[in-house]
Amino acid sequence: MIKVGVVGYGTIGKRVVDASIDSGFNVAIAVRRYTPKLDIAIEKKYPLYSMTGDIGIDVCGDFDDFIKDCDAIVDCTSKNVPVENFPRYKNVKVILEGGEKHSLTNFSFSSLGNYEEGVNKAKARVVSCNTTSLVRTLSPLKNYIGNVFVTLIRRSVDPWDIKGGPINAIVPVLKVPSHHGPDLNTVLPDINIQTMAVKVPTTLAHLHIVRAKLKTEMKKEDVRDIFENTPRIKVLSGYKSTADVIEHFRDLGRKRCDMQEAVIFEESINVESGKAYWIHVVHQESIVVPENIDCIKAMFGEKDKWKAIYETDKTLGIEKKRECYK
Ligand SMILES: NC(=O)c1ccc[n+]([C@@H]2O[C@H](COP(=O)([O-])OP(=O)(O)OC[C@H]3O[C@@H](n4cnc5c(N)ncnc54)[C@H](OP(=O)(O)O)[C@@H]3O)[C@@H](O)[C@H]2O)c1
């Protein structure tokens, strides 16, 4: 059984741990210190390792032991920390998250965009939440679209985070276009995309406003049907805000209220003057979790992209009809 070692037990780390266990992997967790966030992991008796010597709790070993004991490491520490850990990851498969630069692994992964390229890879970076949602929505349209323009309206911090907020401002990314377009191109190099971004005082979700020039004549119903039949995209009708959408996922009783799908407001889908338009919502805390699980499967030799994705979705309770996976 594959042993997945997760470094860091924050927003992404704790979700990757749970999804790995649900997917039938063994897990281990490496942390730099004890914080009350770890109490659940201690209660569940997950094997813990210390990155920094004595941290006042029982651990199975140090960071070197952890690296030796694991078949794959998913480094979910804060942006720029994995760069320091990276040289120590020898003889083990490694996955980094979207905060890291593409150049560190020279391979960025996102299931719908380039699963096949991940097969048997030793190192990969699973792209960020924003890029994941763009890969998911643009991949099924890639044969029909030309130039794409996206405005990203980004949440300021995650809901639990009191360090980055509160803010009372709209903060534009002054580098135009923003880095999100080039990041998408690390997975889908053939899409001509420009992005601009702002940060706003909300914690629930990001929202993207997308305009894609069409190369083929399409009706808005065609675009909607493509989204309806694509895994990990949910088209919701009658919802008017990110708050509404997140509340829907709370009502569904999802674990941690997670929304691992990219959610498209159905009423926003339109085609006019040869361009397709839509608005989608991105739950930054959870959207990348299925892609992390797929990435592990690919790196350990699962060649069948759609089987891997379907099984991940089934495990996570987000599967669509089997015929959507092709
Ligand atoms: N949250 C999102 O919106 C989101 C979405 C997609 C991708 N990502 C990416 O996922 C990665 C993790 O982000 P996150 O949101 O999960 O961060 P997070 O919730 O802040 O968790 C970060 C984890 O890293 C640990 N850590 C921080 N500095 C460390 C150090 N010097 N040595 C060892 N451990 C350290 C923290 O430990 P302590 O608890 O001890 O501080 C914590 O467990 C980043 O690359 C991020 O860009 C984040």
Coordinates of N, CA, C and O in Angstrom, one line a residue, residues 141-253:
L141 N -13.4 22.8 -23.4 CA -13.7 23.7 -24.5 C -12.5 24.0 -25.4 O -12.6 24.8 -26.4
K142 N -11.4 23.4 -25.1 CA -10.1 23.9 -25.7 C -10.2 23.8 -27.3 O -9.5 24.5 -27.9
N143 N -10.9 22.8 -27.8 CA -11.0 22.7 -29.3 C -11.9 23.8 -29.9 O -11.9 23.9 -31.1
Y144 N -12.7 24.5 -29.1 CA -13.6 25.4 -29.6 C -13.3 26.9 -29.4 O -14.0 27.8 -29.9
I145 N -12.2 27.1 -28.6 CA -12.0 28.5 -28.2 C -10.6 29.1 -28.7 O -9.7 28.3 -29.0
G146 N -10.6 30.4 -28.9 CA -9.4 31.1 -29.2 C -9.0 31.8 -28.0 O -8.8 31.3 -26.9
N147 N -8.9 33.2 -28.1 CA -8.4 34.0 -27.0 C -9.3 34.0 -25.8 O -10.5 34.1 -26.0
V148 N -8.7 33.9 -24.6 CA -9.6 33.9 -23.4 C -9.1 35.0 -22.5 O -7.9 35.3 -22.3
F149 N -10.1 35.7 -21.9 CA -9.8 36.7 -20.9 C -10.6 36.4 -19.6 O -11.8 36.2 -19.7
V150 N -9.8 36.5 -18.5 CA -10.5 36.2 -17.2 C -10.2 37.3 -16.2 O -9.0 37.7 -16.1
T151 N -11.2 37.7 -15.5 CA -11.0 38.6 -14.3 C -11.2 37.7 -13.1 O -12.2 37.1 -12.9
L152 N -10.2 37.7 -12.3 CA -10.2 36.9 -11.0 C -10.5 37.8 -9.8 O -9.7 38.8 -9.6
I153 N -11.6 37.5 -9.1 CA -11.9 38.3 -7.9 C -11.6 37.3 -6.8 O -12.3 36.4 -6.5
R154 N -10.5 37.6 -6.0 CA -10.0 36.6 -5.1 C -10.4 36.9 -3.7 O -10.3 38.1 -3.3
R155 N -10.6 35.9 -2.9 CA -10.9 36.1 -1.5 C -9.6 36.6 -0.8 O -8.5 36.2 -1.3
S156 N -9.7 37.3 0.3 CA -8.5 37.9 0.8 C -7.7 36.8 1.6 O -6.5 36.7 1.4
V157 N -8.4 36.1 2.5 CA -7.7 35.0 3.2 C -8.7 33.8 3.4 O -9.9 34.0 3.1
D158 N -8.2 32.7 3.9 CA -9.2 31.6 4.3 C -9.9 32.0 5.5 O -9.5 32.8 6.3
P159 N -11.1 31.3 5.7 CA -12.0 31.8 6.8 C -11.4 31.7 8.2 O -11.7 32.6 9.1
W160 N -10.5 30.8 8.4 CA -9.9 30.7 9.8 C -8.8 31.7 10.0 O -8.3 31.9 11.2
D161 N -8.3 32.3 9.0 CA -7.1 33.1 9.1 C -7.3 34.5 9.6 O -8.0 35.3 8.9
I162 N -6.7 34.9 10.7 CA -6.9 36.2 11.2 C -5.7 37.1 11.0 O -5.7 38.3 11.4
K163 N -4.7 36.6 10.3 CA -3.5 37.4 10.1 C -3.6 38.3 8.9 O -3.1 39.4 8.9
G164 N -4.3 37.8 7.9 CA -4.4 38.7 6.6 C -5.6 39.6 6.6 O -5.8 40.2 5.6
G165 N -6.4 39.6 7.6 CA -7.6 40.4 7.6 C -7.9 41.0 8.9 O -7.1 40.8 9.9
P166 N -8.9 41.8 9.2 CA -9.8 42.2 8.1 C -9.3 43.3 7.2 O -8.4 44.0 7.7
I167 N -9.7 43.3 6.0 CA -9.3 44.4 5.1 C -10.5 45.1 4.7 O -11.6 44.6 4.6
N168 N -10.4 46.4 4.4 CA -11.5 47.2 3.9 C -11.0 47.9 2.6 O -10.8 49.1 2.5
A169 N -10.7 47.1 1.6 CA -10.2 47.6 0.3 C -10.4 46.6 -0.8 O -10.6 45.4 -0.5
I170 N -10.3 47.1 -2.0 CA -10.2 46.2 -3.1 C -8.7 46.3 -3.6 O -8.3 47.5 -3.9
V171 N -8.0 45.2 -3.6 CA -6.6 45.3 -3.9 C -6.3 44.7 -5.2 O -6.3 43.5 -5.4
P172 N -6.0 45.6 -6.2 CA -5.7 45.1 -7.5 C -4.3 44.5 -7.6 O -3.4 44.9 -7.0
V173 N -4.1 43.4 -8.5 CA -2.8 43.0 -8.8 C -2.3 43.9 -9.9 O -2.9 43.9 -11.0
L174 N -1.3 44.7 -9.6 CA -0.9 45.7 -10.6 C -0.1 45.2 -11.7 O 0.2 45.9 -12.7
K175 N 0.4 44.0 -11.6 CA 1.1 43.4 -12.7 C 0.1 42.9 -13.7 O -0.7 42.0 -13.3
V176 N 0.0 43.5 -14.8 CA -1.0 43.2 -15.8 C -0.3 42.6 -17.1 O 0.6 43.2 -17.6
P177 N -0.7 41.5 -17.6 CA -1.7 40.5 -17.0 C -1.1 39.9 -15.8 O 0.1 39.9 -15.6
S178 N -2.0 39.3 -14.9 CA -1.5 38.7 -13.7 C -0.9 37.3 -14.0 O -1.0 36.9 -15.1
H179 N -0.3 36.7 -13.0 CA 0.4 35.4 -13.2 C -0.5 34.3 -13.5 O 0.0 33.2 -13.9
H180 N -1.8 34.4 -13.4 CA -2.7 33.3 -13.5 C -2.7 32.7 -14.9 O -2.8 31.4 -15.0
G181 N -2.7 33.5 -15.9 CA -2.7 33.0 -17.3 C -1.5 32.2 -17.6 O -1.6 31.0 -18.0
P182 N -0.2 32.7 -17.3 CA 1.0 31.9 -17.5 C 0.9 30.6 -16.7 O 1.4 29.6 -17.1
D183 N 0.3 30.7 -15.5 CA 0.2 29.4 -14.7 C -0.6 28.4 -15.4 O -0.3 27.2 -15.4
L184 N -1.8 28.8 -16.0 CA -2.6 27.9 -16.7 C -1.8 27.3 -17.9 O -1.9 26.1 -18.2
N185 N -1.0 28.1 -18.5 CA -0.2 27.6 -19.7 C 0.9 26.5 -19.3 O 1.4 25.8 -20.1
T186 N 1.2 26.4 -18.0 CA 2.1 25.3 -17.6 C 1.4 24.0 -17.7 O 2.0 22.9 -17.9
V187 N 0.0 24.0 -17.8 CA -0.7 22.7 -18.0 C -1.3 22.7 -19.4 O -1.3 21.6 -20.0
L188 N -1.9 23.8 -19.8 CA -2.5 23.9 -21.2 C -1.8 24.9 -22.0 O -2.2 26.1 -22.1
P189 N -0.6 24.6 -22.6 CA 0.2 25.6 -23.2 C -0.4 26.2 -24.4 O 0.0 27.3 -24.8
D190 N -1.4 25.5 -25.0 CA -2.0 26.0 -26.3 C -3.1 27.0 -26.1 O -3.6 27.5 -27.1
I191 N -3.5 27.3 -24.9 CA -4.6 28.3 -24.7 C -4.0 29.7 -24.6 O -3.1 30.0 -23.8
N192 N -4.5 30.6 -25.4 CA -4.1 32.0 -25.4 C -5.0 32.7 -24.4 O -6.1 33.0 -24.6
I193 N -4.4 33.0 -23.2 CA -5.2 33.5 -22.1 C -4.5 34.7 -21.5 O -3.3 34.7 -21.4
Q194 N -5.3 35.7 -21.1 CA -4.8 36.8 -20.3 C -5.7 36.9 -19.1 O -6.9 36.7 -19.2
T195 N -5.1 37.3 -18.0 CA -5.9 37.4 -16.7 C -5.5 38.7 -16.0 O -4.4 39.2 -16.1
M196 N -6.5 39.3 -15.3 CA -6.3 40.4 -14.4 C -7.0 40.0 -13.1 O -8.0 39.2 -13.1
A197 N -6.5 40.5 -12.0 CA -7.0 40.0 -10.7 C -7.1 41.1 -9.6 O -6.3 42.1 -9.7
V198 N -8.1 41.0 -8.8 CA -8.2 41.8 -7.6 C -8.5 40.9 -6.4 O -9.0 39.8 -6.5
K199 N -8.1 41.5 -5.2 CA -8.4 40.8 -3.9 C -9.5 41.6 -3.2 O -9.4 42.8 -3.2
V200 N -10.5 40.9 -2.7 CA -11.6 41.6 -2.0 C -11.8 41.1 -0.6 O -11.4 40.0 -0.3
P201 N -12.5 41.9 0.3 CA -12.7 41.4 1.7 C -13.8 40.4 1.8 O -14.9 40.6 2.3
T202 N -13.5 39.2 1.4 CA -14.4 38.0 1.6 C -13.5 36.8 1.9 O -12.3 36.8 1.4
T203 N -14.0 35.8 2.6 CA -13.1 34.6 2.8 C -13.7 33.3 2.2 O -13.0 32.3 2.2
L204 N -14.9 33.4 1.7 CA -15.6 32.2 1.3 C -15.1 31.5 0.0 O -14.9 30.3 0.0
A205 N -14.8 32.3 -1.0 CA -14.5 31.7 -2.3 C -13.9 32.8 -3.2 O -14.1 34.0 -3.0
H206 N -13.2 32.3 -4.3 CA -12.9 33.2 -5.4 C -14.0 33.2 -6.4 O -14.8 32.2 -6.4
L207 N -14.0 34.2 -7.3 CA -15.0 34.2 -8.4 C -14.3 34.6 -9.6 O -13.5 35.6 -9.6
H208 N -14.5 33.9 -10.7 CA -13.9 34.3 -12.0 C -14.9 34.6 -13.0 O -15.9 33.9 -13.2
I209 N -14.6 35.7 -13.8 CA -15.5 36.1 -14.9 C -14.7 35.9 -16.1 O -13.6 36.4 -16.3
V210 N -15.3 35.0 -17.0 CA -14.5 34.5 -18.1 C -15.2 34.9 -19.4 O -16.4 34.8 -19.6
R211 N -14.3 35.3 -20.4 CA -14.8 35.5 -21.8 C -13.9 34.7 -22.7 O -12.7 34.9 -22.7
A212 N -14.5 33.9 -23.5 CA -13.6 33.1 -24.5 C -14.1 33.3 -25.9 O -15.3 33.1 -26.2
K213 N -13.2 33.7 -26.8 CA -13.6 33.8 -28.2 C -13.8 32.4 -28.8 O -13.0 31.5 -28.5
L214 N -14.9 32.3 -29.5 CA -15.2 30.9 -30.1 C -14.6 30.8 -31.5 O -14.7 31.8 -32.3
K215 N -14.1 29.6 -31.8 CA -13.6 29.4 -33.2 C -14.7 28.7 -34.0 O -14.6 28.6 -35.2
T216 N -15.6 28.1 -33.2 CA -16.7 27.4 -33.8 C -18.0 28.0 -33.4 O -18.1 28.6 -32.4
E217 N -19.0 27.9 -34.3 CA -20.3 28.4 -33.9 C -20.9 27.5 -32.8 O -21.0 26.3 -32.9
M218 N -21.3 28.2 -31.7 CA -21.9 27.4 -30.6 C -23.1 28.2 -30.0 O -23.0 29.5 -30.1
K219 N -24.0 27.5 -29.4 CA -25.1 28.2 -28.7 C -24.8 28.1 -27.2 O -24.0 27.2 -26.8
K220 N -25.4 29.0 -26.4 CA -25.1 28.9 -25.0 C -25.5 27.5 -24.4 O -24.8 27.0 -23.5
E221 N -26.5 26.9 -25.0 CA -26.9 25.6 -24.5 C -25.8 24.5 -24.8 O -25.6 23.6 -24.0
D222 N -25.0 24.7 -25.9 CA -23.9 23.8 -26.1 C -22.8 23.9 -25.0 O -22.3 23.0 -24.6
V223 N -22.6 25.2 -24.7 CA -21.5 25.5 -23.7 C -22.0 24.9 -22.4 O -21.3 24.2 -21.7
R224 N -23.3 25.1 -22.0 CA -23.8 24.6 -20.8 C -23.7 23.1 -20.7 O -23.3 22.5 -19.7
D225 N -24.1 22.4 -21.9 CA -24.1 21.0 -21.9 C -22.7 20.4 -21.7 O -22.5 19.4 -21.0
I226 N -21.7 21.1 -22.3 CA -20.3 20.6 -22.1 C -20.0 20.7 -20.6 O -19.4 19.8 -20.0
F227 N -20.3 21.8 -20.0 CA -20.0 21.9 -18.5 C -20.8 20.9 -17.7 O -20.2 20.3 -16.8
E228 N -22.0 20.7 -18.1 CA -22.9 19.7 -17.3 C -22.3 18.3 -17.4 O -22.4 17.5 -16.5
N229 N -21.6 18.0 -18.5 CA -21.0 16.7 -18.8 C -19.6 16.5 -18.5 O -18.9 15.6 -18.9
T230 N -19.0 17.5 -17.8 CA -17.6 17.5 -17.4 C -17.5 17.2 -15.9 O -18.1 17.9 -15.1
P231 N -16.6 16.2 -15.6 CA -16.4 16.0 -14.1 C -15.9 17.2 -13.4 O -15.2 18.1 -14.0
R232 N -16.2 17.3 -12.2 CA -15.7 18.3 -11.2 C -16.2 19.8 -11.6 O -15.5 20.7 -11.2
I233 N -17.2 19.8 -12.4 CA -17.9 21.1 -12.7 C -19.3 21.0 -12.3 O -19.9 20.0 -12.7
K234 N -19.8 21.9 -11.5 CA -21.2 21.8 -11.2 C -21.9 23.1 -11.7 O -21.4 24.2 -11.4
V235 N -23.0 22.9 -12.4 CA -23.7 24.1 -12.9 C -24.9 24.3 -12.0 O -25.8 23.4 -11.9
L236 N -25.0 25.4 -11.3 CA -26.1 25.7 -10.4 C -27.0 26.8 -10.9 O -26.5 27.8 -11.4
S237 N -28.3 26.6 -10.8 CA -29.2 27.6 -11.3 C -30.0 28.2 -10.1 O -30.3 27.5 -9.2
G238 N -30.2 29.5 -10.2 CA -31.0 30.1 -9.1 C -30.2 30.7 -8.0 O -30.7 31.2 -7.0
Y239 N -28.8 30.5 -8.1 CA -27.9 31.0 -7.1 C -27.4 32.4 -7.5 O -27.1 32.6 -8.6
K240 N -27.3 33.3 -6.5 CA -27.0 34.7 -6.8 C -25.7 35.2 -6.3 O -25.3 36.3 -6.6
S241 N -25.0 34.4 -5.4 CA -23.7 34.9 -4.9 C -22.9 33.8 -4.4 O -23.3 32.6 -4.3
T242 N -21.6 34.1 -4.0 CA -20.7 33.0 -3.5 C -21.3 32.5 -2.2 O -21.2 31.3 -1.8
A243 N -22.0 33.4 -1.4 CA -22.5 33.0 -0.1 C -23.6 32.0 -0.3 O -23.7 31.0 0.4
D244 N -24.5 32.2 -1.3 CA -25.5 31.3 -1.6 C -25.0 29.9 -2.0 O -25.5 28.9 -1.6
V245 N -23.9 30.0 -2.8 CA -23.4 28.7 -3.3 C -22.7 27.9 -2.2 O -22.9 26.7 -2.0
I246 N -22.0 28.6 -1.3 CA -21.3 27.9 -0.2 C -22.4 27.4 0.8 O -22.3 26.3 1.3
E247 N -23.4 28.1 1.0 CA -24.5 27.7 1.8 C -25.1 26.4 1.3 O -25.5 25.5 2.1
H248 N -25.2 26.3 0.0 CA -25.8 25.0 -0.7 C -24.9 23.9 -0.3 O -25.4 22.8 0.1
F249 N -23.6 24.1 -0.3 CA -22.7 22.9 0.1 C -22.7 22.6 1.6 O -22.6 21.5 2.0
R250 N -23.0 23.7 2.4 CA -23.2 23.4 3.8 C -24.5 22.5 4.0 O -24.5 21.5 4.7
D251 N -25.5 22.9 3.2 CA -26.8 22.1 3.3 C -26.6 20.7 2.8 O -27.3 19.8 3.3
L252 N -25.7 20.5 1.9 CA -25.5 19.1 1.4 C -24.8 18.3 2.5 O -24.7 17.1 2.3
G253 N -24.3 18.9 3.5 CA -23.6 18.2 4.6 C -22.2 17.7 4.2 O -21.7 16.7 4.8

